[in-house]
mmCIF file of C-alpha atoms in Angstrom:
data_model
loop_
_atom_site.group_PDB
_atom_site.id
_atom_site.type_symbol
_atom_site.label_atom_id
_atom_site.label_comp_id
_atom_site.label_asym_id
_atom_site.label_seq_id
_atom_site.Cartn_x
_atom_site.Cartn_y
_atom_site.Cartn_z
ATOM 1 C CA MET A 24 70.724 113.239 90.422
ATOM 2 C CA SER A 25 73.395 115.811 89.659
ATOM 3 C CA THR A 26 75.564 115.704 86.594
ATOM 4 C CA HIS A 27 79.328 115.778 87.003
ATOM 5 C CA ALA A 28 80.842 117.197 83.848
ATOM 6 C CA TYR A 29 84.542 117.556 83.153
ATOM 7 C CA ARG A 30 86.196 119.943 80.756
ATOM 8 C CA THR A 31 89.798 120.504 79.811
ATOM 9 C CA ARG A 32 91.527 122.855 77.426
ATOM 10 C CA LEU A 33 94.613 121.788 75.526
ATOM 11 C CA HIS A 34 96.924 124.038 73.500
ATOM 12 C CA TRP A 35 99.770 123.341 71.075
ATOM 13 C CA ASP A 36 101.438 125.718 68.687
ATOM 14 C CA GLY A 37 104.334 125.274 66.335
ATOM 15 C CA SER A 38 104.634 123.855 62.856
ATOM 16 C CA THR A 39 104.541 120.403 61.327
ATOM 17 C CA ALA A 40 106.052 121.700 58.068
ATOM 18 C CA ALA A 41 109.421 120.024 58.715
ATOM 19 C CA GLY A 42 107.797 116.584 58.922
ATOM 20 C CA VAL A 43 106.902 113.958 61.477
ATOM 21 C CA ARG A 44 110.379 113.786 63.031
ATOM 22 C CA ALA A 45 110.749 117.515 63.619
ATOM 23 C CA TYR A 46 107.631 119.044 65.193
ATOM 24 C CA SER A 47 107.426 119.734 68.909
ATOM 25 C CA ARG A 48 105.289 117.390 70.940
ATOM 26 C CA ASP A 49 105.184 119.878 73.845
ATOM 27 C CA HIS A 50 101.751 121.217 74.721
ATOM 28 C CA THR A 51 99.810 122.491 77.725
ATOM 29 C CA ALA A 52 96.484 121.651 79.304
ATOM 30 C CA VAL A 53 94.248 123.211 81.926
ATOM 31 C CA ALA A 54 91.129 121.888 83.621
ATOM 32 C CA PRO A 55 88.986 124.717 84.988
ATOM 33 C CA PRO A 56 88.135 125.599 87.673
ATOM 34 C CA ALA A 57 91.654 124.480 88.711
ATOM 35 C CA THR A 58 94.119 127.204 87.825
ATOM 36 C CA GLY A 59 97.224 125.068 87.387
ATOM 37 C CA GLN A 60 98.586 124.334 83.952
ATOM 38 C CA VAL A 61 100.010 120.913 83.085
ATOM 39 C CA ASP A 62 102.966 120.827 80.730
ATOM 40 C CA LEU A 63 102.689 117.745 78.536
ATOM 41 C CA SER A 64 104.565 116.026 75.740
ATOM 42 C CA ALA A 65 104.785 112.633 74.091
ATOM 43 C CA ASP A 66 106.649 109.673 75.553
ATOM 44 C CA PRO A 67 110.377 110.266 74.934
ATOM 45 C CA ALA A 68 110.382 107.149 72.709
ATOM 46 C CA PHE A 69 108.097 109.109 70.393
ATOM 47 C CA ARG A 70 110.251 112.247 70.340
ATOM 48 C CA GLY A 71 108.627 113.735 73.419
ATOM 49 C CA ASN A 72 110.178 115.871 76.113
ATOM 50 C CA PRO A 73 111.268 113.679 79.068
ATOM 51 C CA ASP A 74 110.813 116.626 81.450
ATOM 52 C CA ARG A 75 107.047 116.676 80.831
ATOM 53 C CA LEU A 76 104.290 114.218 81.654
ATOM 54 C CA ASN A 77 102.870 112.220 78.764
ATOM 55 C CA PRO A 78 99.284 111.010 78.216
ATOM 56 C CA GLU A 79 100.132 107.424 79.139
ATOM 57 C CA GLN A 80 101.538 108.534 82.486
ATOM 58 C CA LEU A 81 98.407 110.598 83.084
ATOM 59 C CA VAL A 82 96.167 107.558 82.555
ATOM 60 C CA VAL A 83 98.205 105.502 85.039
ATOM 61 C CA MET A 84 98.246 108.429 87.475
ATOM 62 C CA ALA A 85 94.479 108.914 87.146
ATOM 63 C CA ALA A 86 93.844 105.243 87.926
ATOM 64 C CA SER A 87 96.115 105.467 90.968
ATOM 65 C CA SER A 88 94.568 108.690 92.262
ATOM 66 C CA CYS A 89 91.008 107.463 91.760
ATOM 67 C CA GLN A 90 91.731 104.219 93.635
ATOM 68 C CA MET A 91 93.194 106.185 96.538
ATOM 69 C CA LEU A 92 90.288 108.617 96.719
ATOM 70 C CA SER A 93 87.758 105.777 96.532
ATOM 71 C CA PHE A 94 89.625 103.866 99.247
ATOM 72 C CA LEU A 95 89.934 106.843 101.592
ATOM 73 C CA GLY A 96 86.216 107.531 101.220
ATOM 74 C CA ALA A 97 85.326 103.892 101.900
ATOM 75 C CA ALA A 98 87.662 103.800 104.905
ATOM 76 C CA ALA A 99 86.274 107.025 106.365
ATOM 77 C CA ARG A 100 82.690 105.776 105.960
ATOM 78 C CA ALA A 101 83.676 102.499 107.682
ATOM 79 C CA GLY A 102 85.427 104.275 110.563
ATOM 80 C CA VAL A 103 88.864 102.916 109.609
ATOM 81 C CA ASP A 104 91.693 105.302 110.531
ATOM 82 C CA VAL A 105 94.087 105.447 107.552
ATOM 83 C CA LEU A 106 97.333 107.236 108.429
ATOM 84 C CA ALA A 107 99.159 107.026 105.086
ATOM 85 C CA TYR A 108 98.617 105.696 101.576
ATOM 86 C CA ASP A 109 101.338 105.063 98.999
ATOM 87 C CA ASP A 110 101.037 103.575 95.543
ATOM 88 C CA GLU A 111 103.630 102.529 92.992
ATOM 89 C CA ALA A 112 101.526 102.411 89.828
ATOM 90 C CA THR A 113 102.866 100.903 86.611
ATOM 91 C CA SER A 114 101.841 99.973 83.106
ATOM 92 C CA ARG A 115 103.572 99.629 79.767
ATOM 93 C CA LEU A 116 102.727 100.362 76.188
ATOM 94 C CA ASP A 117 101.816 97.149 74.374
ATOM 95 C CA LEU A 118 102.741 97.829 70.752
ATOM 96 C CA ALA A 119 101.974 94.217 69.802
ATOM 97 C CA ALA A 120 98.292 94.662 70.670
ATOM 98 C CA GLU A 121 95.961 95.585 67.850
ATOM 99 C CA PRO A 122 95.433 98.455 68.257
ATOM 100 C CA ALA A 123 98.456 99.387 70.402
ATOM 101 C CA ARG A 124 97.423 100.250 73.940
ATOM 102 C CA LEU A 125 98.452 100.367 77.541
ATOM 103 C CA ALA A 126 98.735 96.954 79.143
ATOM 104 C CA ALA A 127 97.091 96.285 82.502
ATOM 105 C CA ILE A 128 97.660 99.023 85.049
ATOM 106 C CA GLN A 129 99.186 97.609 88.212
ATOM 107 C CA LEU A 130 98.608 99.477 91.472
ATOM 108 C CA HIS A 131 100.921 98.381 94.281
ATOM 109 C CA VAL A 132 99.354 100.049 97.305
ATOM 110 C CA THR A 133 100.679 100.249 100.848
ATOM 111 C CA VAL A 134 98.196 101.472 103.432
ATOM 112 C CA LYS A 135 99.262 102.476 106.927
ATOM 113 C CA VAL A 136 96.441 102.196 109.455
ATOM 114 C CA ALA A 137 96.067 102.810 113.160
ATOM 115 C CA ALA A 138 97.309 100.044 115.441
ATOM 116 C CA GLY A 139 94.717 97.353 116.061
ATOM 117 C CA THR A 140 92.937 97.840 112.728
ATOM 118 C CA ASP A 141 91.633 94.619 111.181
ATOM 119 C CA GLU A 142 93.774 93.991 108.070
ATOM 120 C CA THR A 143 91.067 91.840 106.482
ATOM 121 C CA ARG A 144 88.645 94.758 106.735
ATOM 122 C CA VAL A 145 91.202 97.072 105.093
ATOM 123 C CA ARG A 146 91.630 94.641 102.188
ATOM 124 C CA GLU A 147 87.840 94.389 101.814
ATOM 125 C CA LEU A 148 87.650 98.175 101.641
ATOM 126 C CA ALA A 149 90.361 98.178 98.968
ATOM 127 C CA VAL A 150 88.280 95.779 96.863
ATOM 128 C CA ARG A 151 85.166 97.910 97.368
ATOM 129 C CA ALA A 152 87.132 101.028 96.413
ATOM 130 C CA HIS A 153 88.309 99.336 93.226
ATOM 131 C CA ASP A 154 84.748 98.346 92.356
ATOM 132 C CA GLU A 155 83.651 101.972 92.896
ATOM 133 C CA CYS A 156 86.586 103.689 91.139
ATOM 134 C CA TYR A 157 85.159 105.769 88.279
ATOM 135 C CA VAL A 158 88.403 105.805 86.331
ATOM 136 C CA ALA A 159 89.034 102.046 86.541
ATOM 137 C CA ASN A 160 85.417 101.464 85.533
ATOM 138 C CA SER A 161 85.929 103.715 82.492
ATOM 139 C CA LEU A 162 89.070 102.089 81.122
ATOM 140 C CA SER A 163 89.177 99.205 78.666
ATOM 141 C CA VAL A 164 92.441 97.930 80.162
ATOM 142 C CA PRO A 165 92.300 96.153 83.511
ATOM 143 C CA VAL A 166 93.393 97.937 86.660
ATOM 144 C CA GLU A 167 94.862 95.406 89.102
ATOM 145 C CA VAL A 168 95.269 96.403 92.741
ATOM 146 C CA THR A 169 97.577 94.744 95.266
ATOM 147 C CA THR A 170 97.185 96.129 98.776
ATOM 148 C CA SER A 171 99.665 95.736 101.611
ATOM 149 C CA VAL A 172 98.642 96.829 105.095
ATOM 150 C CA ALA A 173 100.991 98.236 107.716
ATOM 151 C CA SER A 174 100.297 99.606 111.161
#
């Protein structure tokens, strides 16, 4: 069995000398072999830059992307013709939890399939995809998927 290893590089520079309210939260990350750089910051509520993604958004985005990729793979293996896939993924920071954490990640998926496709089969594939999603299986917060089917 092959090993799938993942590596990222993160960089921040600046100074924290002026205290917790003054240092820049802006930083960059790369994930070789991809060449693109991601510009990151903290959530704006924590003095982050609203023009940059924050780690919480990345977790929600990763759950959404993984669900889609798992679903498309399951659909292709089952011979189901998926024409489009959209997801409105949400979560919120639960500061009342101990320790503070993201609340459940909600994936609101709309799948467009070829005419005549069995909607029940599509929903079954969505459940299978969720069960097989590496990211959802790695998180301690639940990932809840609602799938709507359109043709």
